[in-house]
CSV table of C-alpha atoms and ligand atoms in Angstrom, one decimal:
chain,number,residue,atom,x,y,z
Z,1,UNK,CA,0.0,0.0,0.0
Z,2,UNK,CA,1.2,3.4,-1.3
Z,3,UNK,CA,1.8,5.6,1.6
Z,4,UNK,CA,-0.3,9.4,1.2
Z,5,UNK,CA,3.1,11.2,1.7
Z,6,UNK,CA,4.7,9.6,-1.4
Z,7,UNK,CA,1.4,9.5,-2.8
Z,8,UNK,CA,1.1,13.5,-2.6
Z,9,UNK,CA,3.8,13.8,-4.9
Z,10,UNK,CA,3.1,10.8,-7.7
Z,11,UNK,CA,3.4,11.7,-11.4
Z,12,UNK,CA,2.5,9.9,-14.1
Z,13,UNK,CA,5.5,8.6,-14.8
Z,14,UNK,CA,6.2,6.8,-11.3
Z,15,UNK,CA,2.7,5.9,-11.5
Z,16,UNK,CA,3.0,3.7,-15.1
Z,17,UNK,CA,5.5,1.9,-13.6
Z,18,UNK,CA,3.1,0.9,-11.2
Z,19,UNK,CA,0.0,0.2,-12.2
Z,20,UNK,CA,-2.1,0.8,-15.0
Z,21,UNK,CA,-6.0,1.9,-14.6
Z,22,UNK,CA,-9.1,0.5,-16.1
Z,23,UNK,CA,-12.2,2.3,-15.8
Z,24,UNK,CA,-15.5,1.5,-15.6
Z,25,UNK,CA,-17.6,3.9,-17.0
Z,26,UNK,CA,-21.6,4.3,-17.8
Z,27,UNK,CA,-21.8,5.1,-21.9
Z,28,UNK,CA,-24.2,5.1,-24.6
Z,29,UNK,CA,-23.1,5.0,-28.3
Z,30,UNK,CA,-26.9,6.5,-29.4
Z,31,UNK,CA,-29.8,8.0,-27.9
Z,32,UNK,CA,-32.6,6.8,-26.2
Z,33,UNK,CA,-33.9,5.8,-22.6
Z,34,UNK,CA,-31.1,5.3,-20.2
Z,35,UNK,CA,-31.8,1.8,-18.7
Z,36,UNK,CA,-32.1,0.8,-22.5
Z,37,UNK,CA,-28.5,2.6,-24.3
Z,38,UNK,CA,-26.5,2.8,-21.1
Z,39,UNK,CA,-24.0,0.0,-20.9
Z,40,UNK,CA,-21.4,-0.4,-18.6
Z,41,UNK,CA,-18.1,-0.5,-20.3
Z,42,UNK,CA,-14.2,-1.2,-19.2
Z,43,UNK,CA,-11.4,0.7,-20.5
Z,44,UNK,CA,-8.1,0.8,-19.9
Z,45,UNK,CA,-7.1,4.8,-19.5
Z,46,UNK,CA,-3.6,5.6,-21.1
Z,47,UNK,CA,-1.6,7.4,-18.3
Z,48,UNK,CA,-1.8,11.0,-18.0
Z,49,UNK,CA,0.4,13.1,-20.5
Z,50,UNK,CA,1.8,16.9,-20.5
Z,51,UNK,CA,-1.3,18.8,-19.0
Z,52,UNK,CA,-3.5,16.1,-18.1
Z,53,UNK,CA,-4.7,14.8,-14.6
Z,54,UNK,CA,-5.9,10.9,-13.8
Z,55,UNK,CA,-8.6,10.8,-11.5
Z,56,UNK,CA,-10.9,8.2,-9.6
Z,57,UNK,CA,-14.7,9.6,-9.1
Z,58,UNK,CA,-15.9,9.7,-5.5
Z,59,UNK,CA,-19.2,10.4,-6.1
Z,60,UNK,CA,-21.7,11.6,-9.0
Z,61,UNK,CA,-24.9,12.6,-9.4
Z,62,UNK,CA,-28.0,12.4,-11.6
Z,63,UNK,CA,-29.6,15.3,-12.3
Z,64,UNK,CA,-32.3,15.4,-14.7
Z,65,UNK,CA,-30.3,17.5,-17.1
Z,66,UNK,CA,-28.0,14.0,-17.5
Z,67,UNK,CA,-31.4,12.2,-18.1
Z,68,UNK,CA,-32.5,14.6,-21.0
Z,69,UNK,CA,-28.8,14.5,-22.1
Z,70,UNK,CA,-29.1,11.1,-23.3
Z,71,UNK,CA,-32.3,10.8,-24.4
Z,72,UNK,CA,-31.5,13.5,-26.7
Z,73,UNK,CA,-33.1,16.2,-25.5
Z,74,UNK,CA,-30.7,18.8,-24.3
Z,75,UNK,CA,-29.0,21.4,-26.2
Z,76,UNK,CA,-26.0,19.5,-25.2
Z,77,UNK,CA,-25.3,16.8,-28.0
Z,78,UNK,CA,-22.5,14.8,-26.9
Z,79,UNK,CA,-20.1,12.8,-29.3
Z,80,UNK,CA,-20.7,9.2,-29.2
Z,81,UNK,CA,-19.2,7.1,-27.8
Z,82,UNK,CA,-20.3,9.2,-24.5
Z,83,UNK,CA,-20.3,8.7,-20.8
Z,84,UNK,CA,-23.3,10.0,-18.9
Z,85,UNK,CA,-22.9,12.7,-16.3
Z,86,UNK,CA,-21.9,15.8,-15.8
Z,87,UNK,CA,-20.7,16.7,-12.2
Z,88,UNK,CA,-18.4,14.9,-9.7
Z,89,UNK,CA,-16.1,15.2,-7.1
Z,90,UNK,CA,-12.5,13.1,-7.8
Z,91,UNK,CA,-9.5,12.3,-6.0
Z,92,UNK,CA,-6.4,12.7,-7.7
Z,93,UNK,CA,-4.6,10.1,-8.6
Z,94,UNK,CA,-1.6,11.1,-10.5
Z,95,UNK,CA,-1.1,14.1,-12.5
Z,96,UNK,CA,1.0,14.4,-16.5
Z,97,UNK,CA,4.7,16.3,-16.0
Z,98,UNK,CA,3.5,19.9,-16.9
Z,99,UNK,CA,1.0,19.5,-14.6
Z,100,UNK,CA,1.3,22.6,-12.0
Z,101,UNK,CA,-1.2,23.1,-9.9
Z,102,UNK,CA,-2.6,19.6,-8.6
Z,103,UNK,CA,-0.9,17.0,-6.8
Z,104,UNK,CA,-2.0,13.3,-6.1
Z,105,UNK,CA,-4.4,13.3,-2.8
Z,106,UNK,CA,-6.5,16.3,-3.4
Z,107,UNK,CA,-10.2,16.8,-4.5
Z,108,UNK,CA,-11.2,18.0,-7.2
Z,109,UNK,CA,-14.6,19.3,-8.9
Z,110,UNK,CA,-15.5,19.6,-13.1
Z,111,UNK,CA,-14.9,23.2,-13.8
Z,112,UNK,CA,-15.7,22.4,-17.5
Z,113,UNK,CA,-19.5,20.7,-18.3
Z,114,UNK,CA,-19.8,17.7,-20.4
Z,115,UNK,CA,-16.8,15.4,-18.7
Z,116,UNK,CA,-18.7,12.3,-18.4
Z,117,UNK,CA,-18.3,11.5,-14.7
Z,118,UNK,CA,-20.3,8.2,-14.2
Z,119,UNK,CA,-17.1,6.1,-14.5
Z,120,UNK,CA,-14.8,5.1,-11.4
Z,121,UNK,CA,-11.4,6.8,-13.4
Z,122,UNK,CA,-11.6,9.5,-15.9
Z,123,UNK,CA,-8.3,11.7,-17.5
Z,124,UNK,CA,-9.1,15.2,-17.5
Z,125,UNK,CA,-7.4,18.5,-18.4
Z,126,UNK,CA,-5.8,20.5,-15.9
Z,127,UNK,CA,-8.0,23.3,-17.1
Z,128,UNK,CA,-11.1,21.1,-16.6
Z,129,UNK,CA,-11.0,21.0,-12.7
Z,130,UNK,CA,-11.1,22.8,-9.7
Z,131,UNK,CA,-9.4,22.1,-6.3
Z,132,UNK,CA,-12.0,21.6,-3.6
Z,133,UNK,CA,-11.1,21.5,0.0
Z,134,UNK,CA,-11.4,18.1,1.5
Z,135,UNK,CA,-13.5,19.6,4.3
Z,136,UNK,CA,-16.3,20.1,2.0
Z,137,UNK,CA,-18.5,17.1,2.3
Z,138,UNK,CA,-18.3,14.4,-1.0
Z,139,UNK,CA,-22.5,15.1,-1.2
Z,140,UNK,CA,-22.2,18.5,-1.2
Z,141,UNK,CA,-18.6,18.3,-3.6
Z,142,UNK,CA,-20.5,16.5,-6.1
Z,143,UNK,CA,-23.0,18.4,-6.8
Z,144,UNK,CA,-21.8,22.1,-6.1
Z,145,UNK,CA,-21.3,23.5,-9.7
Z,146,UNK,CA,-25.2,23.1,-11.2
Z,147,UNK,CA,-27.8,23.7,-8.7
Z,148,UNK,CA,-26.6,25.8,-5.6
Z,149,UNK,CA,-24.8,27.8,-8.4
Z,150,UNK,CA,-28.3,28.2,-10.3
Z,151,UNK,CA,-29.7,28.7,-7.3
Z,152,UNK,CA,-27.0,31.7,-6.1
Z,153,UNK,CA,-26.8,33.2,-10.1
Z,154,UNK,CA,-30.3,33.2,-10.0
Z,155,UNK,CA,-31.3,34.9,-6.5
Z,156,UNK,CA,-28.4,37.5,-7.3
Z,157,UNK,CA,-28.9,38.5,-11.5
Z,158,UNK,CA,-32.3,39.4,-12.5
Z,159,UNK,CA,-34.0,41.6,-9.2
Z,160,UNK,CA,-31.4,42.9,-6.5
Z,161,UNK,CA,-32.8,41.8,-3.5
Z,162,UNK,CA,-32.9,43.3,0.5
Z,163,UNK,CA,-33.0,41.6,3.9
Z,164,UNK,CA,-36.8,41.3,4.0
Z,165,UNK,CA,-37.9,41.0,0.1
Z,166,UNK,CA,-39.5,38.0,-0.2
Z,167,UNK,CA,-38.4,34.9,-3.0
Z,168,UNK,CA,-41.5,32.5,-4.3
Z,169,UNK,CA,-40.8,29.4,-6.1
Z,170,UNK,CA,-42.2,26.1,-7.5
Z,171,UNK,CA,-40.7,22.6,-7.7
Z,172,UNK,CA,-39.5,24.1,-3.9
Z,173,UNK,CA,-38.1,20.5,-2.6
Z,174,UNK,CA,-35.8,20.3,-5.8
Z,175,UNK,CA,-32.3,20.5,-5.5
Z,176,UNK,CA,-32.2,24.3,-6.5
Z,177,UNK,CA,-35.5,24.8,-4.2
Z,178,UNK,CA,-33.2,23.5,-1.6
Z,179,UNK,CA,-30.1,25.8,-2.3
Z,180,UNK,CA,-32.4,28.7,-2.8
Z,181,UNK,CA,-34.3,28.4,0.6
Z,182,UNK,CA,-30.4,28.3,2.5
Z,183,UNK,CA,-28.9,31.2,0.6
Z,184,UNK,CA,-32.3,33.2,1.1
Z,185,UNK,CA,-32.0,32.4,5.1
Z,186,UNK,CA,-28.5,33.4,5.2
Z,187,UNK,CA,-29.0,36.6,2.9
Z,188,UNK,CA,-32.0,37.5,5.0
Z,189,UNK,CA,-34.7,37.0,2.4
Z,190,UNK,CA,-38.3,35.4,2.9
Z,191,UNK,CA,-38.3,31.8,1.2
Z,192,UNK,CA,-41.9,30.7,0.1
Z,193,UNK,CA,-42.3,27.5,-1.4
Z,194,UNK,CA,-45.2,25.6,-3.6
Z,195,UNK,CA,-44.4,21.9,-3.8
Z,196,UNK,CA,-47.3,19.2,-5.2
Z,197,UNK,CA,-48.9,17.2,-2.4
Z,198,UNK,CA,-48.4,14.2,-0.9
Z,199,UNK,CA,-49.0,11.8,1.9
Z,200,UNK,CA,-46.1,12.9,4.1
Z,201,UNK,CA,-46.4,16.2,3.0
Z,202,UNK,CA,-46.1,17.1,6.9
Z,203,UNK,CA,-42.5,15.6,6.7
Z,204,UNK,CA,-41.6,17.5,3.3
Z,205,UNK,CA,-42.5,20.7,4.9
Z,206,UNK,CA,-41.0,20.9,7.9
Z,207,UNK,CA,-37.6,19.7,6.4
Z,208,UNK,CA,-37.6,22.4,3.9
Z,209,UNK,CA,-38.5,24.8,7.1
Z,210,UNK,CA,-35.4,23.6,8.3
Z,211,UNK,CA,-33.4,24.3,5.9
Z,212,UNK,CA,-34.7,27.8,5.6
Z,213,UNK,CA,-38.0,28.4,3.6
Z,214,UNK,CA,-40.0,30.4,5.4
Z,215,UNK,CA,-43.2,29.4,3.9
Z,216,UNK,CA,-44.3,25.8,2.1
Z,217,UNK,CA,-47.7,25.8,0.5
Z,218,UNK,CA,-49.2,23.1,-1.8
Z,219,UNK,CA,-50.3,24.6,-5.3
Z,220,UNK,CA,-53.7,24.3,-3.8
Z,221,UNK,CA,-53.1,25.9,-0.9
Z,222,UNK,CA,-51.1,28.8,-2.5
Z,223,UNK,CA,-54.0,29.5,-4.3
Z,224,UNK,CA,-56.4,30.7,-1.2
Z,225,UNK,CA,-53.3,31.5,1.0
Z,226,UNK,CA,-53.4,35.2,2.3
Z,227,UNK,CA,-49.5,35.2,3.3
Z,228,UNK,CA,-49.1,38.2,0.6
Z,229,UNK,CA,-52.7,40.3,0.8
Z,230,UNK,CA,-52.3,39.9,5.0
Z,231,UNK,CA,-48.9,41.7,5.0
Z,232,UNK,CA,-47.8,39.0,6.7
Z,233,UNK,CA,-44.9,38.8,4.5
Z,234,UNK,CA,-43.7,41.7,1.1
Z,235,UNK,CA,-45.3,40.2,-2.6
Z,236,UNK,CA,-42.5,38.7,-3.4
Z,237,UNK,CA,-40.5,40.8,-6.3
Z,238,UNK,CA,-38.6,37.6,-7.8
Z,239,UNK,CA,-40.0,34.2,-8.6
Z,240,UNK,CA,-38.6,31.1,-10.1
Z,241,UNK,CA,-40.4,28.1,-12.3
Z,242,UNK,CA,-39.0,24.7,-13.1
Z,243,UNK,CA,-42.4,23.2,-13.3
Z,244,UNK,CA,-44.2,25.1,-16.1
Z,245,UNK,CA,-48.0,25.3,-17.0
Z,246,UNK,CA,-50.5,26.1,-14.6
Z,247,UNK,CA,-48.0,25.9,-11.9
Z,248,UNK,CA,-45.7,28.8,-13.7
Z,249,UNK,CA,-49.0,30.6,-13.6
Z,250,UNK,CA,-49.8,30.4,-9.9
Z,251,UNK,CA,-46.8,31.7,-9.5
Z,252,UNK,CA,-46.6,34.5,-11.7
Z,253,UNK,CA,-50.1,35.6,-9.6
Z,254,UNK,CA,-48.2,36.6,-6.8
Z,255,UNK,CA,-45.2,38.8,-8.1
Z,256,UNK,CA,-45.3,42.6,-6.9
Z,257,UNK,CA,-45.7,44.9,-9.5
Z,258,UNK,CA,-42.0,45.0,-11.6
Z,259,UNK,CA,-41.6,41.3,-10.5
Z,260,UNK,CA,-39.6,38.6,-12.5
Z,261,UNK,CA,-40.4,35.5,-13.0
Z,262,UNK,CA,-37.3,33.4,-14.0
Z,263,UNK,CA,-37.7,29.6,-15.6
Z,264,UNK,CA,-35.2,27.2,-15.4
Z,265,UNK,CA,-36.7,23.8,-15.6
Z,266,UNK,CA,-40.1,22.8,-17.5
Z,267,UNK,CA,-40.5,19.5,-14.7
Z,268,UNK,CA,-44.2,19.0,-16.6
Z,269,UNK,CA,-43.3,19.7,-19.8
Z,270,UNK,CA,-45.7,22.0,-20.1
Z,271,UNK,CA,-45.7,25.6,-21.7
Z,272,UNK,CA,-45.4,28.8,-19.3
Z,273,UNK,CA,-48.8,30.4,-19.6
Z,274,UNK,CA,-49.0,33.7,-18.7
Z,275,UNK,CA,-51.7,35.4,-17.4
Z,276,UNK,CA,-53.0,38.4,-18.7
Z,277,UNK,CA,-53.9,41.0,-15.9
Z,278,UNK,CA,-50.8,40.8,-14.0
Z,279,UNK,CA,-48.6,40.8,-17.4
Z,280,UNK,CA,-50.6,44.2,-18.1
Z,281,UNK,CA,-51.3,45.7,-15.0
Z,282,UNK,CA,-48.4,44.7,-13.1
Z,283,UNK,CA,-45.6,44.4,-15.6
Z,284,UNK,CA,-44.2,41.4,-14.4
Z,285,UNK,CA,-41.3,40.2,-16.5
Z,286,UNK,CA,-40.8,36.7,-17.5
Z,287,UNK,CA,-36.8,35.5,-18.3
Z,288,UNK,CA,-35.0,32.5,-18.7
Z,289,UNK,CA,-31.7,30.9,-17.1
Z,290,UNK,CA,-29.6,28.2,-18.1
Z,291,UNK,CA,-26.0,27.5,-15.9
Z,292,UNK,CA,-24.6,25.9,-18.7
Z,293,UNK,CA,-25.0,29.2,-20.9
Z,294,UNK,CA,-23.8,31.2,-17.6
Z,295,UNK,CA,-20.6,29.0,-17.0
Z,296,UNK,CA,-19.3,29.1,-20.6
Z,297,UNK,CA,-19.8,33.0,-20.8
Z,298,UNK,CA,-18.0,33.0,-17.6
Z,299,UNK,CA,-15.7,29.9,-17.7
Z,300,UNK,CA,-13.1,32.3,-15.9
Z,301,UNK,CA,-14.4,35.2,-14.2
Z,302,UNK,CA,-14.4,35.9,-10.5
Z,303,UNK,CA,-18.0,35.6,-10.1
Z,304,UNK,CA,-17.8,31.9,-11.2
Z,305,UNK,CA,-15.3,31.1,-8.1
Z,306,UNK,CA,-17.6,33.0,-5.4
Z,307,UNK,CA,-19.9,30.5,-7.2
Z,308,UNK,CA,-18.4,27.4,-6.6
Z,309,UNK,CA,-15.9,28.2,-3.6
Z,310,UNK,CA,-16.7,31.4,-1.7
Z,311,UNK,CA,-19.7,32.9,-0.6
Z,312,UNK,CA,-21.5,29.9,-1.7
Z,313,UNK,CA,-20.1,27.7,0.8
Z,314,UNK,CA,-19.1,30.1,3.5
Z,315,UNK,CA,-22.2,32.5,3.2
Z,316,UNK,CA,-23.6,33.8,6.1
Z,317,UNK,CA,-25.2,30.9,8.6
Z,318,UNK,CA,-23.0,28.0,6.9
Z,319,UNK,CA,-22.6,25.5,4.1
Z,320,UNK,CA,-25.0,24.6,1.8
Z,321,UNK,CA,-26.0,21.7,2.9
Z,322,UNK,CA,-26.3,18.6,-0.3
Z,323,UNK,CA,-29.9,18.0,-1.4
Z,324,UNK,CA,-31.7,16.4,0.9
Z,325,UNK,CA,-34.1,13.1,-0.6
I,1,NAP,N1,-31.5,26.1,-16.2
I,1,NAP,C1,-30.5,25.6,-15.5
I,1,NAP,O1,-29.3,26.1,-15.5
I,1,NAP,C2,-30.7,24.5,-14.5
I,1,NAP,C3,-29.8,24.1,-13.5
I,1,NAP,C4,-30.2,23.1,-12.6
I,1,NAP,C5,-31.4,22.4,-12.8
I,1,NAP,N2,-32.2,22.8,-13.8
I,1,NAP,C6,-33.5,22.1,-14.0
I,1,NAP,O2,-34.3,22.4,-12.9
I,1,NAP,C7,-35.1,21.3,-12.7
I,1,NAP,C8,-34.9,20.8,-11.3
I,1,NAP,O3,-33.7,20.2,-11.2
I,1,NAP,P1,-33.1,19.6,-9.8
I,1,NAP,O4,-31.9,18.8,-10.1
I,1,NAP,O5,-33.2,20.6,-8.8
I,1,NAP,O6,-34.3,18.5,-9.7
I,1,NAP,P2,-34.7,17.4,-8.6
I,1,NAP,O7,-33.9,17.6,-7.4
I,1,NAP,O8,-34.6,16.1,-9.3
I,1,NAP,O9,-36.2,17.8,-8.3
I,1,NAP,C9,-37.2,17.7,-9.3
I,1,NAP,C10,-38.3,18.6,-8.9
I,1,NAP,O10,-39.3,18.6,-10.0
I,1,NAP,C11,-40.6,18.3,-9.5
I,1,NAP,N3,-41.3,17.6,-10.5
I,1,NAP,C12,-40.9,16.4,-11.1
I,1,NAP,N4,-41.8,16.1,-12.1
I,1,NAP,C13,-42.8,17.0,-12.0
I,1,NAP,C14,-44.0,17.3,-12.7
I,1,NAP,N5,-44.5,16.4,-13.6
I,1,NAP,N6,-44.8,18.3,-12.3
I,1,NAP,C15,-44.4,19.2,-11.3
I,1,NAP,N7,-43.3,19.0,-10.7
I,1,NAP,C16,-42.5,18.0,-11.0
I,1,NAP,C17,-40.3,17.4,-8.2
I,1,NAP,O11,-41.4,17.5,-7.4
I,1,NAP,P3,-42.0,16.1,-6.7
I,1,NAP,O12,-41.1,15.9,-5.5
I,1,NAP,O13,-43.4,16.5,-6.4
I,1,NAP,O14,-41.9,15.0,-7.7
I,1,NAP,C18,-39.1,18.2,-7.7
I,1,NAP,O15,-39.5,19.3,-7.0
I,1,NAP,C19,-34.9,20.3,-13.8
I,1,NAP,O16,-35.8,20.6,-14.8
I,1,NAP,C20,-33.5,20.6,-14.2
I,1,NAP,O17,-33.2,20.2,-15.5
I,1,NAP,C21,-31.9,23.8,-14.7
């Protein structure tokens, strides 16, 4: 067994003459539905050369953008063969000789979308990856760079917001719901979310309370809720869809005059209706976000650090905490 302080300073050429890696990765070779074109392939990975970093995947997620991806319905076509996923956080293993900024031991995140990360052992770019700190949970690693990021571009670029402004949201137990309702407690801003019922809705609630939403309402009950008329909490001036149809509408109802309403996700597959009287009378505003979009416009900018490393995770009250099921 390699010990972790001779590991910490492996490259790939003491690693070769070692051992060699086989992976075993999750691909399809067409599109389709994912139990039918995935297939569970073994490679062996070639060792890491001039600016390239061997990795083996702690954990990865599935987020329905990966779903969509191989059935062929993103706007991200990948080439074939492909392997599915598109966040993780790694260990590294052992890093190619121009390699400068890694070393073998540390964790690392996909800075760059479209890796593939359902496979125990990827190669990767230097460019491709981000250092995380080990104190960051694996959970909360994996899955940093799409949803709390969505979650924190999305609460901070259409509306700016005050301690006390109030946030409304659909879809409100989804992994961005969740990230919203803990940046909105630590930033000070009222959290209302509409989830669809269930029998433990009870449960649902209260852990969502917990993590910071000030207010869950079924779509039935947002309908007759006074929360808004009653003062009891501000109309809320920014609202956020990943449902669609009637659900986008509900939602759209409650926006202050000026309000936005941004989608992100269409969860039904429905259309956004709008509805007429508060489109006129109000001016409410209706936009779109997509991270991928963001992170490629971005790919080196400040901002997209404090996404992924600062404020993010050291904001206010804490961490964001990993989505919870
Ligand atoms: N635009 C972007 O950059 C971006 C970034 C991240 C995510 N997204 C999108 O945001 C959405 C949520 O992603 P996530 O990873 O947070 O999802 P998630 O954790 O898997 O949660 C899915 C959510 O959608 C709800 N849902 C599922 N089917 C539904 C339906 N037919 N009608 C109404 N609600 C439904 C679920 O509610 P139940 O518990 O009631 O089933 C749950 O609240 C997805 O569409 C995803 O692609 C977009």
């Amino acid at each position: 067994m390699l010990r972790r302080g001779f590991l910490s300073r492996i490259n790939a050429a003491q690693w070769s003459r070692q051992m060699s890696v086989v992976a075993k990765s999750l691909k399809y070779t067409q599109h389709g539905e994912p139990q039918e074109v995935l297939q569970l392939v073994e490679d062996k990975l070639p060792d890491p050369k001039d600016n390239q970093v061997l990795v083996k995947i702690l954990a990865a997620p599935i987020n329905p953008a990966d779903i969509n991806t191989i059935q062929g319905k993103y706007p991200v076509k990948p080439k074939f063969p492909a392997v599915g996923g598109n966040e993780c956080v790694a260990e590294v293993i052992c890093v190619g000789d121009k390699v400068k900024g890694f070393e073998a031991g540390q964790h690392v995140i996909p800075l760059a979308s479209g890796l593939g990360t359902w496979t125990t052992h990827a190669v990767y770019k230097e460019d491709q990856l981000l250092i995380v700190s080990k104190k960051v949970g694996l959970a909360e690693a994996a899955t940093s760079t799409v949803n709390p990021t969505t979650a924190y571009r999305m609460l901070k670029d259409f509306v700016q917001l005050c301690p006390g402004d109030t946030v409304i949201q659909n879809g409100a137990n989804s992994a961005v719901g969740q990230a919203v309702h803990q940046l909105c407690r630590a930033w000070g801003i009222n959290s209302v979310g509409i989830v669809r019922d269930r029998p433990e809705i009870a449960e649902l609630k209260q852990m969502l309370q917990c993590l910071g939403a000030t207010e869950v309402l079924t779509e039935a009950e947002i309908r007759t809720s006074d929360i808004f008329k009653s003062g009891k909490l501000k109309k809320p001036r920014l609202a956020f869809n990943c449902v669609g149809g009637k659900s986008a509408t509900e939602v759209s109802r409650h926006l202050d005059n000026g309000g936005v309403l941004v989608t992100y996700g269409g969860m039904s597959r429905e259309p956004v209706t709008v509805a007429t009287g508060p489109l006129i009378f109000k001016d409410i505003a209706f936009r779109g976000f997509w991270m991928t979009r963001w992170s490629k416009e971005n790919y080196s900018s400040p901002e997209r650090f404090e996404n992924v490393q600062g404020d993010l995770r050291a904001d206010g009250a804490g961490k964001v905490r990993g989505p919870q099921p």
